[in-house]
CSV table of C-alpha atoms in Angstrom, one decimal:
chain,number,residue,atom,x,y,z
A,1,MET,CA,124.4,80.1,94.8
A,2,ASN,CA,121.6,82.6,95.4
A,3,LYS,CA,118.2,81.2,96.2
A,4,VAL,CA,115.3,82.0,93.8
A,5,SER,CA,111.6,81.9,94.7
A,6,VAL,CA,109.4,81.0,91.7
A,7,ILE,CA,105.7,81.7,92.3
A,8,ILE,CA,103.2,79.7,90.1
A,9,PRO,CA,99.5,80.5,90.6
A,10,MET,CA,97.4,77.6,89.3
A,11,TYR,CA,93.7,77.3,88.3
A,12,ASN,CA,92.3,74.4,86.3
A,13,SER,CA,95.6,73.6,84.6
A,14,ASP,CA,95.5,69.8,84.5
A,15,LYS,CA,96.2,69.8,80.8
A,16,SER,CA,99.5,71.6,81.1
A,17,ILE,CA,100.8,71.4,84.7
A,18,ARG,CA,102.5,68.0,84.3
A,19,ARG,CA,104.7,69.4,81.5
A,20,LEU,CA,105.6,72.5,83.6
A,21,LEU,CA,106.5,70.4,86.6
A,22,ASN,CA,108.9,68.4,84.5
A,23,GLU,CA,110.4,71.6,83.0
A,24,LEU,CA,110.9,73.0,86.5
A,25,SER,CA,112.5,69.8,87.7
A,26,GLU,CA,114.9,69.9,84.7
A,27,GLN,CA,116.1,73.5,85.3
A,28,THR,CA,119.8,73.8,85.2
A,29,TYR,CA,119.7,76.3,88.1
A,30,GLN,CA,119.2,74.2,91.3
A,31,ASN,CA,118.8,76.6,94.2
A,32,SER,CA,115.2,77.4,93.7
A,33,GLU,CA,111.9,77.0,95.6
A,34,TYR,CA,108.8,76.4,93.4
A,35,ILE,CA,105.8,77.8,95.2
A,36,ILE,CA,102.7,76.5,93.5
A,37,VAL,CA,99.4,78.0,94.7
A,38,ASP,CA,96.2,76.2,93.7
A,39,ASP,CA,93.4,78.8,93.5
A,40,GLY,CA,90.5,76.4,94.1
A,41,SER,CA,90.9,74.4,90.9
A,42,LYS,CA,87.8,72.3,90.0
A,43,ASP,CA,89.8,69.8,87.9
A,44,GLU,CA,92.7,67.5,88.8
A,45,SER,CA,95.4,70.2,89.0
A,46,TYR,CA,96.0,70.0,92.7
A,47,SER,CA,96.0,66.2,92.8
A,48,ILE,CA,98.5,66.0,89.9
A,49,VAL,CA,101.0,68.3,91.7
A,50,LYS,CA,100.5,66.6,95.0
A,51,LYS,CA,101.2,63.2,93.5
A,52,TYR,CA,104.2,64.5,91.6
A,53,ILE,CA,105.8,65.9,94.8
A,54,GLU,CA,105.1,62.6,96.6
A,55,GLU,CA,106.6,60.5,93.8
A,56,THR,CA,109.7,62.6,93.1
A,57,HIS,CA,110.5,63.6,96.7
A,58,ASP,CA,111.7,66.9,95.2
A,59,ASN,CA,111.8,69.2,98.2
A,60,ARG,CA,112.1,72.3,95.9
A,61,PHE,CA,108.3,72.1,95.3
A,62,GLU,CA,105.8,73.6,97.8
A,63,LEU,CA,102.1,73.2,97.2
A,64,TYR,CA,99.4,75.4,98.8
A,65,HIS,CA,95.7,75.4,98.3
A,66,GLN,CA,93.1,78.1,98.8
A,67,GLU,CA,89.5,78.6,97.8
A,68,ASN,CA,89.0,80.4,94.5
A,69,LYS,CA,89.9,84.1,95.1
A,70,GLY,CA,91.7,84.9,91.8
A,71,VAL,CA,95.2,85.1,90.5
A,72,SER,CA,96.2,88.2,92.6
A,73,SER,CA,95.3,86.4,95.8
A,74,ALA,CA,97.2,83.3,94.7
A,75,ARG,CA,100.3,85.4,93.9
A,76,ASN,CA,100.0,87.2,97.3
A,77,LEU,CA,100.0,83.9,99.1
A,78,GLY,CA,103.0,82.9,97.2
A,79,LEU,CA,104.8,86.1,98.1
A,80,GLN,CA,104.1,85.4,101.8
A,81,HIS,CA,105.9,82.1,101.5
A,82,ALA,CA,108.8,83.3,99.3
A,83,SER,CA,112.2,83.2,101.0
A,84,GLY,CA,114.7,83.6,98.1
A,85,GLU,CA,116.9,86.6,97.3
A,86,TYR,CA,115.3,86.8,93.8
A,87,LEU,CA,111.7,86.5,92.6
A,88,ILE,CA,110.3,85.0,89.4
A,89,PHE,CA,106.7,84.5,88.4
A,90,ILE,CA,105.5,81.8,86.1
A,91,ASP,CA,102.0,81.0,84.7
A,92,ALA,CA,100.9,77.3,84.9
A,93,ASP,CA,99.7,77.2,81.3
A,94,ASP,CA,103.0,78.2,79.7
A,95,LYS,CA,106.4,76.6,79.1
A,96,ILE,CA,110.0,77.4,79.9
A,97,GLU,CA,113.4,76.3,78.6
A,98,LYS,CA,115.9,74.4,80.7
A,99,LEU,CA,118.1,77.5,81.0
A,100,PHE,CA,115.2,79.8,81.9
A,101,ILE,CA,116.0,80.4,85.6
A,102,GLU,CA,119.8,80.2,85.1
A,103,LYS,CA,119.8,82.9,82.4
A,104,TYR,CA,117.6,85.2,84.5
A,105,VAL,CA,119.7,84.8,87.6
A,106,ASN,CA,123.0,85.1,85.9
A,107,LYS,CA,122.0,88.3,84.2
A,108,ILE,CA,120.7,90.0,87.4
A,109,LYS,CA,123.7,88.8,89.4
A,110,SER,CA,126.4,89.6,86.9
A,111,THR,CA,125.1,93.2,86.4
A,112,LYS,CA,124.3,93.7,90.1
A,113,SER,CA,120.9,95.0,89.1
A,114,ASP,CA,117.6,95.1,91.0
A,115,ILE,CA,115.4,94.2,88.0
A,116,THR,CA,116.1,92.4,84.8
A,117,ILE,CA,113.7,92.2,81.9
A,118,PHE,CA,113.8,89.6,79.2
A,119,PRO,CA,112.0,89.2,75.8
A,120,ILE,CA,109.1,86.7,75.7
A,121,ASN,CA,108.1,84.2,73.0
A,122,VAL,CA,104.3,84.4,72.4
A,123,ILE,CA,102.5,81.5,70.8
A,124,SER,CA,98.8,80.5,70.3
A,125,SER,CA,99.3,76.8,71.2
A,126,LEU,CA,101.8,74.9,73.2
A,127,SER,CA,101.9,72.2,70.5
A,128,SER,CA,103.2,74.5,67.8
A,129,ASP,CA,105.4,77.6,67.5
A,130,LYS,CA,104.8,78.3,63.9
A,131,ASP,CA,103.1,81.6,64.7
A,132,LYS,CA,105.6,82.7,67.3
A,133,ILE,CA,106.2,86.4,67.8
A,134,VAL,CA,108.7,88.0,70.3
A,135,ILE,CA,107.7,90.8,72.5
A,136,ASN,CA,109.4,93.1,75.0
A,137,ASN,CA,112.5,93.4,72.9
A,138,SER,CA,112.6,97.2,72.6
A,139,LEU,CA,115.3,97.5,75.3
A,140,ILE,CA,117.4,94.4,74.3
A,141,ASN,CA,120.7,94.0,76.0
A,142,LYS,CA,120.8,97.4,77.7
A,143,ASP,CA,122.6,97.7,81.0
A,144,ASN,CA,121.6,101.3,82.0
A,145,ILE,CA,117.8,101.4,81.9
A,146,THR,CA,116.4,104.1,84.1
A,147,VAL,CA,113.0,103.9,85.8
A,148,LYS,CA,111.9,106.7,83.5
A,149,ASP,CA,113.0,104.7,80.5
A,150,LEU,CA,111.1,101.6,81.5
A,151,LEU,CA,108.0,103.4,82.5
A,152,SER,CA,108.1,105.4,79.2
A,153,ASN,CA,108.3,102.1,77.3
A,154,ILE,CA,105.4,100.6,79.3
A,155,PHE,CA,103.2,103.6,78.8
A,156,ALA,CA,104.0,103.7,75.1
A,157,GLY,CA,103.0,100.0,74.8
A,158,TYR,CA,106.5,98.8,73.8
A,159,ILE,CA,106.9,96.8,77.0
A,160,ASP,CA,104.2,94.5,78.4
A,161,THR,CA,104.1,94.0,82.1
A,162,TYR,CA,103.8,90.2,82.0
A,163,LEU,CA,105.5,89.2,85.2
A,164,PHE,CA,107.3,86.2,83.7
A,165,GLY,CA,109.4,88.6,81.6
A,166,PHE,CA,111.1,89.9,84.8
A,167,ILE,CA,113.3,88.8,87.6
A,168,PHE,CA,113.3,91.0,90.7
A,169,LYS,CA,115.2,91.3,93.9
A,170,ARG,CA,112.6,90.1,96.4
A,171,SER,CA,113.4,93.1,98.7
A,172,LEU,CA,111.6,95.3,96.1
A,173,TRP,CA,108.3,93.6,96.9
A,174,LYS,CA,108.4,94.5,100.6
A,175,ASN,CA,105.0,95.9,101.4
A,176,VAL,CA,103.9,95.5,97.7
A,177,PHE,CA,101.1,93.2,96.9
A,178,PHE,CA,98.7,92.5,94.1
A,179,ASN,CA,95.3,94.3,94.2
A,180,GLU,CA,92.8,91.5,94.8
A,181,ARG,CA,89.8,93.5,93.7
A,182,ILE,CA,91.0,93.7,90.1
A,183,ALA,CA,91.5,90.8,87.6
A,184,TYR,CA,93.1,92.8,84.7
A,185,LYS,CA,96.2,94.9,84.7
A,186,GLU,CA,97.0,93.8,88.3
A,187,ASP,CA,100.6,93.0,87.1
A,188,TYR,CA,100.8,96.5,85.4
A,189,LEU,CA,99.8,98.2,88.7
A,190,SER,CA,102.2,96.2,90.8
A,191,ILE,CA,105.2,96.8,88.6
A,192,CYS,CA,104.5,100.5,88.2
A,193,THR,CA,104.1,100.7,92.0
A,194,ILE,CA,107.6,99.0,92.5
A,195,LEU,CA,109.1,101.5,90.0
A,196,PHE,CA,107.5,104.5,91.6
A,197,ASN,CA,108.8,103.3,95.0
A,198,ASN,CA,112.3,102.6,93.8
A,199,VAL,CA,113.2,105.5,91.4
A,200,ASN,CA,116.9,104.8,91.6
A,201,CYS,CA,116.9,101.0,91.2
A,202,LYS,CA,119.2,99.5,88.6
A,203,ILE,CA,117.4,97.9,85.6
A,204,VAL,CA,119.0,95.9,82.8
A,205,SER,CA,117.7,93.7,80.0
A,206,GLY,CA,118.6,90.3,78.5
A,207,SER,CA,118.8,89.6,74.8
A,208,GLU,CA,117.1,86.2,74.3
A,209,PRO,CA,113.7,84.9,75.3
A,210,TYR,CA,113.6,81.7,77.4
A,211,TYR,CA,109.9,81.8,78.3
A,212,TRP,CA,107.0,80.7,76.1
A,213,TYR,CA,103.7,82.5,76.8
A,214,CYS,CA,100.7,80.7,75.4
A,215,ASP,CA,98.1,83.4,74.6
A,216,ASN,CA,94.8,81.6,73.8
A,217,GLN,CA,93.5,84.9,72.4
A,218,PHE,CA,96.5,85.1,70.0
A,219,GLY,CA,95.5,86.8,66.7
A,220,LEU,CA,92.2,88.0,68.1
A,221,SER,CA,91.2,91.5,68.8
A,222,GLY,CA,88.3,93.3,70.4
A,223,VAL,CA,87.8,90.7,73.1
A,224,TYR,CA,86.3,92.7,76.0
A,225,THR,CA,84.3,92.0,79.1
A,226,LYS,CA,82.8,94.6,81.5
A,227,LYS,CA,85.1,93.5,84.3
A,228,ARG,CA,88.2,93.8,82.0
A,229,VAL,CA,87.4,97.3,80.8
A,230,GLU,CA,86.5,98.6,84.2
A,231,ASP,CA,89.7,97.2,85.8
A,232,GLY,CA,91.9,98.4,83.0
A,233,LEU,CA,90.5,101.9,83.2
A,234,TYR,CA,90.7,101.9,87.0
A,235,VAL,CA,94.4,101.1,86.9
A,236,SER,CA,95.2,103.6,84.1
A,237,LYS,CA,93.4,106.4,85.9
A,238,LEU,CA,95.1,105.6,89.2
A,239,ILE,CA,98.5,105.9,87.6
A,240,VAL,CA,97.5,109.2,85.8
A,241,LYS,CA,96.3,110.6,89.1
A,242,LYS,CA,99.5,109.7,90.9
A,243,LEU,CA,101.7,111.2,88.3
A,244,CYS,CA,99.6,114.3,88.0
A,245,SER,CA,99.8,115.0,91.7
A,246,GLU,CA,103.6,114.6,91.5
A,247,LYS,CA,103.8,116.8,88.4
A,248,SER,CA,105.8,114.1,86.7
A,249,ALA,CA,107.4,114.4,83.3
A,250,LEU,CA,105.8,111.0,82.6
A,251,TYR,CA,102.3,112.4,83.1
A,252,GLY,CA,101.6,113.0,79.4
A,253,LEU,CA,102.7,109.5,78.4
A,254,ALA,CA,100.5,108.0,81.2
A,255,VAL,CA,97.6,109.9,79.8
A,256,GLY,CA,98.4,108.5,76.4
A,257,ALA,CA,98.2,105.0,77.9
A,258,CYS,CA,94.9,105.9,79.6
A,259,LEU,CA,93.5,106.7,76.2
A,260,VAL,CA,93.9,103.1,75.2
A,261,ALA,CA,91.9,102.0,78.2
A,262,GLU,CA,89.2,104.6,77.4
A,263,LEU,CA,89.1,103.1,73.8
A,264,GLU,CA,88.6,99.6,75.2
A,265,SER,CA,85.6,101.0,77.2
A,266,ILE,CA,84.3,102.8,74.2
A,267,ASN,CA,84.5,99.7,72.0
A,268,PHE,CA,82.8,97.7,74.7
A,269,ALA,CA,80.0,100.2,74.9
A,270,VAL,CA,79.5,100.1,71.1
A,271,ASP,CA,79.4,96.3,71.1
A,272,SER,CA,77.0,96.3,74.0
A,273,ASP,CA,74.8,98.9,72.5
A,274,ASP,CA,75.2,101.0,75.6
A,275,ASP,CA,74.9,104.6,74.4
A,276,LYS,CA,75.2,106.1,77.9
A,277,LEU,CA,78.5,104.3,78.6
A,278,PHE,CA,79.7,105.2,75.1
A,279,ARG,CA,79.0,108.9,75.6
A,280,LYS,CA,80.7,108.9,79.1
A,281,HIS,CA,83.9,107.4,77.8
A,282,SER,CA,83.9,109.4,74.6
A,283,ASP,CA,83.8,112.6,76.6
A,284,GLU,CA,86.6,111.3,78.8
A,285,PHE,CA,88.7,110.5,75.8
A,286,ILE,CA,88.1,113.9,74.2
A,287,ASN,CA,89.0,115.7,77.4
A,288,LEU,CA,92.1,113.6,78.1
A,289,PHE,CA,93.4,113.7,74.5
A,290,LYS,CA,94.7,117.3,74.9
A,291,LYS,CA,96.9,116.3,77.8
A,292,ALA,CA,98.4,113.2,76.2
A,293,LYS,CA,101.9,112.8,74.8
A,294,PHE,CA,103.0,110.1,72.4
A,295,VAL,CA,106.3,108.5,71.7
A,296,SER,CA,105.7,107.7,68.0
A,297,LYS,CA,104.2,109.8,65.2
A,298,LYS,CA,102.2,106.8,64.1
A,299,THR,CA,100.5,106.5,67.5
A,300,LYS,CA,99.8,110.2,67.6
A,301,ILE,CA,98.2,110.2,64.2
A,302,LYS,CA,96.1,107.2,65.1
A,303,ARG,CA,94.8,108.9,68.3
A,304,GLN,CA,94.1,112.1,66.3
A,305,ILE,CA,91.9,110.2,63.9
A,306,GLN,CA,90.1,108.5,66.8
A,307,TYR,CA,89.7,111.9,68.4
A,308,PHE,CA,88.2,113.3,65.2
A,309,LEU,CA,85.8,110.4,64.8
A,310,LEU,CA,84.5,110.8,68.4
A,311,LYS,CA,84.2,114.6,68.1
A,312,SER,CA,82.3,114.3,64.8
A,313,ASN,CA,80.1,111.4,66.0
A,314,LEU,CA,81.5,109.1,63.3
A,315,TYR,CA,83.2,106.6,65.6
A,316,LYS,CA,80.4,104.1,65.8
A,317,ILE,CA,80.1,103.9,62.0
A,318,SER,CA,83.9,103.5,61.7
A,319,HIS,CA,83.8,100.8,64.4
A,320,TYR,CA,81.1,98.8,62.7
A,321,LEU,CA,82.8,99.0,59.4
A,322,LYS,CA,86.1,97.7,60.9
A,323,ARG,CA,84.1,94.7,62.3
A,324,LYS,CA,82.9,93.7,58.8
């Protein structure tokens, strides 16, 4: 039975971590190590996990503590301690089904693949699933996904790079770490880096979701912070620059994805009443638009309208009206 390393960064999760510990303990797949990294929690999270391990004597659990450095740093510490053949990431605020690890491992083993991607259940509250939606199901049950296919779906927005939707061969993460300077799209950057570094790796997909992602912003839109928009744009531009230098066929799709990051910056500038920032990112959007490619006609038309509104100085009015 192949060993699986499960990395769980934790920060102020005392309201949910007990439930997750029980769900991990009840997993049908036994050969796992649960690497929990407390990122300087100010609540009782660390004490709860420590007590649980002492009371259960379950040697699958490993607990580490560091001062608050962010989720990327916590995951990097987890990677340093991982020893399994396969690698899974979990967030401490979510929930998993009993078959979660078993299904992930069985799929990647039976197909002899390097990466397997699964659909994800998204809910707004752990206490109810009445508003559940399923994401990352555009490539359901396919056993011959190329790196180009997956990147195309990521850039088009059909696949989100939430780490808990993937199981990886740990060898793919050799010399790959999370950028600790960014707090948004750090997973996006790491997964793209792995795909860029392993263009011939075998990728397959599962058909059913076994992970429940609790999105506290579920149903909300336009939630931006300066750090978020800066990090998102930094990552998007980094990927565009790399693909441009390689004259990749994916360059146009990456530019299309970068337009979304530019729009987040534009909307943040409008909401912050920062005209200088608005003009800067408006000009960048207009210049990038001509280089972009789009998978769907609907997305292309949407970006064309946004391009027209920015060119004709009508975007702010449109944005304000949408907020009403």
